[in-house]
Amino acid sequence: MRLTAEQKEAYRRDGVVPVGQVLDKEQVQAARTRLDQMREQELMDRPETERGRYVLRRLNVSAGDPWFGSLVRSPGVLDVAESVLGPNLQYFQDNIFFKPANVGGPTPWHQDNIWWQSNPPNMLTVWIALDDVDARNGAVEYVRGSHSHLMDHTVPVLDPKGFTYNMIDPAIVGTELRERVVSYEVPAGHAVMHHCLTLHSAPSNTSPRDRRAYTVTLMQAGLLPGDLTQFPLLRGSLPS
């Protein structure tokens, strides 16, 4: 399923666009089962973003569970990415984020490219809901049109492993950018795609429903140095 002309224009203008269903019910259920198994086996990180609130995550999940590599390569994911990145696609990372019912913590405002430093920033993330997601259980919020440049990340956040990194001051979003904030209701198996410079965050999950999500980040082939073991080619070819 490739994007329509209207969806491509929305992505170009806003840096974010809902893309519809990318995984079928069987894929969603299998992903949930694997996620729950990882949780039971304590194979996920558990950063606390507020006292008593936390997010469970597994970064680069397909490296430990190759089944997720089948989702990375699924036509539903690659087709929507190809619509804006072109025919040559390379893997960058895939992650699981789980905000448990009632205690799921918030995600601070940030742009992904503060860490990735892609230049040019020809990278995107396909954010896939594994549960029905809405504002009550922590739907991601995006600032439309914020993908034109990298903003100053000035608010320090202490990672549970002791590494301090910086996020966007939420006061800026609450004043200057508030009218451009948007979030989407995303049924399980459906996705929202955002540019690596699009400013986004997610509130706490205070609802009685879990919020499980899977993300796939792709880049225009040849964008970053690294071998094909780390960044496998998924479609097309590398530049000569």
mmCIF file of C-alpha atoms in Angstrom:
data_model
loop_
_atom_site.group_PDB
_atom_site.id
_atom_site.type_symbol
_atom_site.label_atom_id
_atom_site.label_comp_id
_atom_site.label_asym_id
_atom_site.label_seq_id
_atom_site.Cartn_x
_atom_site.Cartn_y
_atom_site.Cartn_z
ATOM 1 C CA MET A 1 0.000 0.000 0.000
ATOM 2 C CA ARG A 2 1.723 3.152 -1.176
ATOM 3 C CA LEU A 3 0.727 6.595 -0.006
ATOM 4 C CA THR A 4 -1.777 8.648 -1.939
ATOM 5 C CA ALA A 5 -0.775 11.999 -3.386
ATOM 6 C CA GLU A 6 -2.631 13.677 -0.504
ATOM 7 C CA GLN A 7 -0.737 11.630 2.103
ATOM 8 C CA LYS A 8 2.620 12.394 0.491
ATOM 9 C CA GLU A 9 1.807 16.093 0.497
ATOM 10 C CA ALA A 10 0.770 15.910 4.166
ATOM 11 C CA TYR A 11 4.065 14.211 5.046
ATOM 12 C CA ARG A 12 6.051 16.813 3.099
ATOM 13 C CA ARG A 13 4.171 19.676 4.773
ATOM 14 C CA ASP A 14 3.691 18.354 8.310
ATOM 15 C CA GLY A 15 6.471 15.786 8.771
ATOM 16 C CA VAL A 16 3.891 13.266 9.980
ATOM 17 C CA VAL A 17 1.015 11.345 8.415
ATOM 18 C CA PRO A 18 -1.268 8.419 9.362
ATOM 19 C CA VAL A 19 -0.684 5.662 6.819
ATOM 20 C CA GLY A 20 -3.394 3.119 7.639
ATOM 21 C CA GLN A 21 -2.997 -0.612 8.221
ATOM 22 C CA VAL A 22 0.504 -2.054 7.769
ATOM 23 C CA LEU A 23 0.244 -5.296 9.814
ATOM 24 C CA ASP A 24 -2.556 -7.869 9.735
ATOM 25 C CA LYS A 25 -4.237 -9.316 12.822
ATOM 26 C CA GLU A 26 -2.009 -12.402 12.878
ATOM 27 C CA GLN A 27 1.166 -10.297 12.785
ATOM 28 C CA VAL A 28 -0.138 -8.053 15.551
ATOM 29 C CA GLN A 29 -1.022 -10.995 17.786
ATOM 30 C CA ALA A 30 2.343 -12.667 17.191
ATOM 31 C CA ALA A 31 4.156 -9.409 18.041
ATOM 32 C CA ARG A 32 2.134 -9.054 21.256
ATOM 33 C CA THR A 33 2.937 -12.639 22.248
ATOM 34 C CA ARG A 34 6.657 -12.128 21.696
ATOM 35 C CA LEU A 35 6.608 -8.833 23.561
ATOM 36 C CA ASP A 36 4.871 -10.437 26.528
ATOM 37 C CA GLN A 37 7.402 -13.277 26.524
ATOM 38 C CA MET A 38 10.263 -10.756 26.619
ATOM 39 C CA ARG A 39 8.581 -9.016 29.519
ATOM 40 C CA GLU A 40 8.176 -12.273 31.448
ATOM 41 C CA GLN A 41 11.835 -13.129 30.810
ATOM 42 C CA GLU A 42 12.912 -9.616 31.903
ATOM 43 C CA LEU A 43 14.562 -8.924 28.564
ATOM 44 C CA MET A 44 13.306 -5.338 28.349
ATOM 45 C CA ASP A 45 14.691 -2.103 29.779
ATOM 46 C CA ARG A 46 12.487 -0.247 32.256
ATOM 47 C CA PRO A 47 13.343 3.465 32.371
ATOM 48 C CA GLU A 48 11.305 5.473 34.872
ATOM 49 C CA THR A 49 10.313 8.793 33.355
ATOM 50 C CA GLU A 50 8.417 9.924 36.466
ATOM 51 C CA ARG A 51 8.305 8.534 40.003
ATOM 52 C CA GLY A 52 6.248 5.335 39.887
ATOM 53 C CA ARG A 53 5.776 5.532 36.121
ATOM 54 C CA TYR A 54 7.873 3.706 33.564
ATOM 55 C CA VAL A 55 8.143 2.501 29.984
ATOM 56 C CA LEU A 56 9.256 -0.968 28.968
ATOM 57 C CA ARG A 57 11.392 -0.996 25.844
ATOM 58 C CA ARG A 58 13.576 -3.249 23.727
ATOM 59 C CA LEU A 59 15.827 -1.434 21.269
ATOM 60 C CA ASN A 60 16.891 -3.096 18.010
ATOM 61 C CA VAL A 61 14.530 -5.921 18.869
ATOM 62 C CA SER A 62 15.061 -7.900 15.644
ATOM 63 C CA ALA A 63 18.713 -8.442 16.603
ATOM 64 C CA GLY A 64 17.521 -10.607 19.487
ATOM 65 C CA ASP A 65 14.378 -11.976 17.865
ATOM 66 C CA PRO A 66 14.767 -12.378 14.094
ATOM 67 C CA TRP A 67 11.000 -12.826 13.709
ATOM 68 C CA PHE A 68 10.682 -9.067 14.028
ATOM 69 C CA GLY A 69 12.895 -8.842 10.950
ATOM 70 C CA SER A 70 9.921 -10.177 9.014
ATOM 71 C CA LEU A 71 7.942 -7.122 10.115
ATOM 72 C CA VAL A 72 10.787 -4.807 9.091
ATOM 73 C CA ARG A 73 10.638 -6.354 5.614
ATOM 74 C CA SER A 74 6.857 -6.557 5.336
ATOM 75 C CA PRO A 75 5.364 -4.856 2.258
ATOM 76 C CA GLY A 76 3.050 -2.749 4.408
ATOM 77 C CA VAL A 77 6.031 -1.081 6.097
ATOM 78 C CA LEU A 78 8.337 -0.799 3.097
ATOM 79 C CA ASP A 79 5.692 0.458 0.665
ATOM 80 C CA VAL A 80 4.756 3.500 2.743
ATOM 81 C CA ALA A 81 8.417 4.351 3.362
ATOM 82 C CA GLU A 82 9.270 4.010 -0.326
ATOM 83 C CA SER A 83 6.529 6.522 -1.123
ATOM 84 C CA VAL A 84 8.647 9.319 0.386
ATOM 85 C CA LEU A 85 12.227 7.995 0.589
ATOM 86 C CA GLY A 86 12.357 6.463 -2.882
ATOM 87 C CA PRO A 87 13.066 2.904 -4.030
ATOM 88 C CA ASN A 88 16.381 2.340 -2.200
ATOM 89 C CA LEU A 89 15.717 1.566 1.450
ATOM 90 C CA GLN A 90 18.054 0.593 4.249
ATOM 91 C CA TYR A 91 17.305 -0.533 7.817
ATOM 92 C CA PHE A 92 18.391 1.674 10.721
ATOM 93 C CA GLN A 93 16.668 0.259 13.820
ATOM 94 C CA ASP A 94 13.465 -1.305 15.190
ATOM 95 C CA ASN A 95 12.174 -0.942 18.730
ATOM 96 C CA ILE A 96 9.377 -1.954 21.082
ATOM 97 C CA PHE A 97 7.803 0.517 23.500
ATOM 98 C CA PHE A 98 5.294 -0.673 26.089
ATOM 99 C CA LYS A 99 3.400 1.725 28.372
ATOM 100 C CA PRO A 100 1.543 -0.522 30.825
ATOM 101 C CA ALA A 101 -2.001 0.284 31.910
ATOM 102 C CA ASN A 102 -2.225 2.862 34.717
ATOM 103 C CA VAL A 103 1.552 3.235 35.221
ATOM 104 C CA GLY A 104 2.986 3.909 31.745
ATOM 105 C CA GLY A 105 5.269 6.929 31.959
ATOM 106 C CA PRO A 106 5.483 9.972 29.681
ATOM 107 C CA THR A 107 7.937 10.411 26.817
ATOM 108 C CA PRO A 108 9.559 13.890 26.774
ATOM 109 C CA TRP A 109 9.463 16.160 23.724
ATOM 110 C CA HIS A 110 12.328 15.412 21.320
ATOM 111 C CA GLN A 111 13.469 15.055 17.723
ATOM 112 C CA ASP A 112 14.991 11.683 16.861
ATOM 113 C CA ASN A 113 17.770 13.222 14.810
ATOM 114 C CA ILE A 114 19.327 14.777 17.922
ATOM 115 C CA TRP A 115 20.850 11.299 18.403
ATOM 116 C CA TRP A 116 21.077 10.001 14.859
ATOM 117 C CA GLN A 117 22.693 13.099 13.311
ATOM 118 C CA SER A 118 21.678 12.117 9.799
ATOM 119 C CA ASN A 119 22.737 14.674 7.182
ATOM 120 C CA PRO A 120 20.765 15.010 4.997
ATOM 121 C CA PRO A 121 17.948 13.896 7.308
ATOM 122 C CA ASN A 122 16.446 11.345 4.932
ATOM 123 C CA MET A 123 15.176 9.017 7.652
ATOM 124 C CA LEU A 124 11.715 8.216 8.968
ATOM 125 C CA THR A 125 9.982 6.077 11.552
ATOM 126 C CA VAL A 126 6.890 3.958 11.018
ATOM 127 C CA TRP A 127 5.153 3.876 14.443
ATOM 128 C CA ILE A 128 2.871 0.831 14.587
ATOM 129 C CA ALA A 129 0.196 0.330 17.242
ATOM 130 C CA LEU A 130 -0.022 -3.165 18.735
ATOM 131 C CA ASP A 131 -3.020 -2.089 20.841
ATOM 132 C CA ASP A 132 -5.739 0.377 19.947
ATOM 133 C CA VAL A 133 -4.224 3.753 20.849
ATOM 134 C CA ASP A 134 -5.900 7.045 21.658
ATOM 135 C CA ALA A 135 -5.303 10.074 23.873
ATOM 136 C CA ARG A 136 -6.371 8.172 27.001
ATOM 137 C CA ASN A 137 -3.662 5.497 26.836
ATOM 138 C CA GLY A 138 -0.758 7.585 25.578
ATOM 139 C CA ALA A 139 -1.096 8.406 21.900
ATOM 140 C CA VAL A 140 2.018 10.073 20.482
ATOM 141 C CA GLU A 141 1.718 13.833 19.961
ATOM 142 C CA TYR A 142 3.490 15.531 17.048
ATOM 143 C CA VAL A 143 4.234 19.151 16.195
ATOM 144 C CA ARG A 144 3.250 19.619 12.561
ATOM 145 C CA GLY A 145 5.845 21.366 10.418
ATOM 146 C CA SER A 146 8.636 21.023 12.990
ATOM 147 C CA HIS A 147 10.880 18.990 10.659
ATOM 148 C CA SER A 148 12.601 21.912 8.955
ATOM 149 C CA HIS A 149 15.579 22.054 11.332
ATOM 150 C CA LEU A 150 17.077 20.602 14.501
ATOM 151 C CA MET A 151 15.945 22.510 17.597
ATOM 152 C CA ASP A 152 17.895 23.152 20.796
ATOM 153 C CA HIS A 153 17.539 20.286 23.260
ATOM 154 C CA THR A 154 18.290 21.982 26.574
ATOM 155 C CA VAL A 155 16.412 20.093 29.309
ATOM 156 C CA PRO A 156 18.566 17.395 30.961
ATOM 157 C CA VAL A 157 17.022 13.967 31.540
ATOM 158 C CA LEU A 158 18.728 11.282 33.624
ATOM 159 C CA ASP A 159 18.586 7.873 31.988
ATOM 160 C CA PRO A 160 18.222 4.950 34.440
ATOM 161 C CA LYS A 161 21.622 3.689 33.319
ATOM 162 C CA GLY A 162 23.217 6.948 34.400
ATOM 163 C CA PHE A 163 23.574 8.632 30.993
ATOM 164 C CA THR A 164 22.268 12.190 30.862
ATOM 165 C CA TYR A 165 20.813 13.472 27.620
ATOM 166 C CA ASN A 166 18.789 16.541 26.690
ATOM 167 C CA MET A 167 15.206 17.062 25.556
ATOM 168 C CA ILE A 168 13.152 19.989 24.247
ATOM 169 C CA ASP A 169 11.831 22.405 26.876
ATOM 170 C CA PRO A 170 8.101 21.514 27.102
ATOM 171 C CA ALA A 171 7.293 25.163 27.840
ATOM 172 C CA ILE A 172 8.202 25.981 24.225
ATOM 173 C CA VAL A 173 5.664 23.460 22.965
ATOM 174 C CA GLY A 174 3.050 24.694 25.429
ATOM 175 C CA THR A 175 3.303 28.278 24.198
ATOM 176 C CA GLU A 176 4.865 28.834 20.769
ATOM 177 C CA LEU A 177 3.930 25.507 19.194
ATOM 178 C CA ARG A 178 0.730 24.421 20.974
ATOM 179 C CA GLU A 179 -1.622 25.147 18.072
ATOM 180 C CA ARG A 180 0.443 22.848 15.820
ATOM 181 C CA VAL A 181 0.290 19.798 18.114
ATOM 182 C CA VAL A 182 -1.687 16.848 16.775
ATOM 183 C CA SER A 183 -2.249 13.239 17.816
ATOM 184 C CA TYR A 184 -4.080 10.371 16.159
ATOM 185 C CA GLU A 185 -6.250 7.469 17.187
ATOM 186 C CA VAL A 186 -4.392 4.443 15.820
ATOM 187 C CA PRO A 187 -6.088 1.014 15.721
ATOM 188 C CA ALA A 188 -3.897 -2.029 16.329
ATOM 189 C CA GLY A 189 -1.949 -2.872 13.174
ATOM 190 C CA HIS A 190 -2.205 0.673 11.828
ATOM 191 C CA ALA A 191 0.656 3.166 11.761
ATOM 192 C CA VAL A 192 1.722 6.790 11.780
ATOM 193 C CA MET A 193 4.892 7.760 9.885
ATOM 194 C CA HIS A 194 7.073 10.672 10.965
ATOM 195 C CA HIS A 195 10.234 12.400 9.749
ATOM 196 C CA CYS A 196 13.395 12.101 11.879
ATOM 197 C CA LEU A 197 13.185 15.840 12.675
ATOM 198 C CA THR A 198 9.503 15.932 13.623
ATOM 199 C CA LEU A 199 9.119 17.012 17.235
ATOM 200 C CA HIS A 200 7.075 14.500 19.231
ATOM 201 C CA SER A 201 6.285 13.191 22.709
ATOM 202 C CA ALA A 202 3.736 10.964 24.431
ATOM 203 C CA PRO A 203 1.816 11.450 27.676
ATOM 204 C CA SER A 204 1.485 8.950 30.500
ATOM 205 C CA ASN A 205 -0.842 5.992 30.167
ATOM 206 C CA THR A 206 -3.329 6.534 32.993
ATOM 207 C CA SER A 207 -5.973 4.329 31.402
ATOM 208 C CA PRO A 208 -6.796 0.679 32.266
ATOM 209 C CA ARG A 209 -5.542 -0.350 28.784
ATOM 210 C CA ASP A 210 -1.980 -1.249 27.777
ATOM 211 C CA ARG A 211 -0.240 0.700 25.021
ATOM 212 C CA ARG A 212 2.149 -1.541 23.122
ATOM 213 C CA ALA A 213 3.870 -0.229 19.996
ATOM 214 C CA TYR A 214 6.527 -1.316 17.512
ATOM 215 C CA THR A 215 8.648 1.131 15.514
ATOM 216 C CA VAL A 216 10.690 0.633 12.362
ATOM 217 C CA THR A 217 13.182 3.323 11.344
ATOM 218 C CA LEU A 218 14.347 3.313 7.736
ATOM 219 C CA MET A 219 16.702 5.506 5.754
ATOM 220 C CA GLN A 220 17.531 6.299 2.175
ATOM 221 C CA ALA A 221 20.112 3.698 1.164
ATOM 222 C CA GLY A 222 23.718 4.811 1.550
ATOM 223 C CA LEU A 223 22.876 7.648 3.924
ATOM 224 C CA LEU A 224 25.084 6.557 6.847
ATOM 225 C CA PRO A 225 28.397 4.710 6.961
ATOM 226 C CA GLY A 226 28.236 1.145 8.236
ATOM 227 C CA ASP A 227 28.210 -2.375 6.871
ATOM 228 C CA LEU A 228 25.184 -4.262 5.621
ATOM 229 C CA THR A 229 25.171 -6.458 8.711
ATOM 230 C CA GLN A 230 24.396 -3.432 10.854
ATOM 231 C CA PHE A 231 22.231 -1.624 8.289
ATOM 232 C CA PRO A 232 20.875 -4.240 5.840
ATOM 233 C CA LEU A 233 19.611 -3.172 2.444
ATOM 234 C CA LEU A 234 15.871 -3.852 2.319
ATOM 235 C CA ARG A 235 14.942 -2.661 -1.174
ATOM 236 C CA GLY A 236 16.680 -1.408 -4.278
ATOM 237 C CA SER A 237 20.434 -0.842 -4.326
ATOM 238 C CA LEU A 238 23.180 1.173 -2.693
ATOM 239 C CA PRO A 239 24.513 4.204 -4.550
ATOM 240 C CA SER A 240 27.496 3.402 -6.704
#
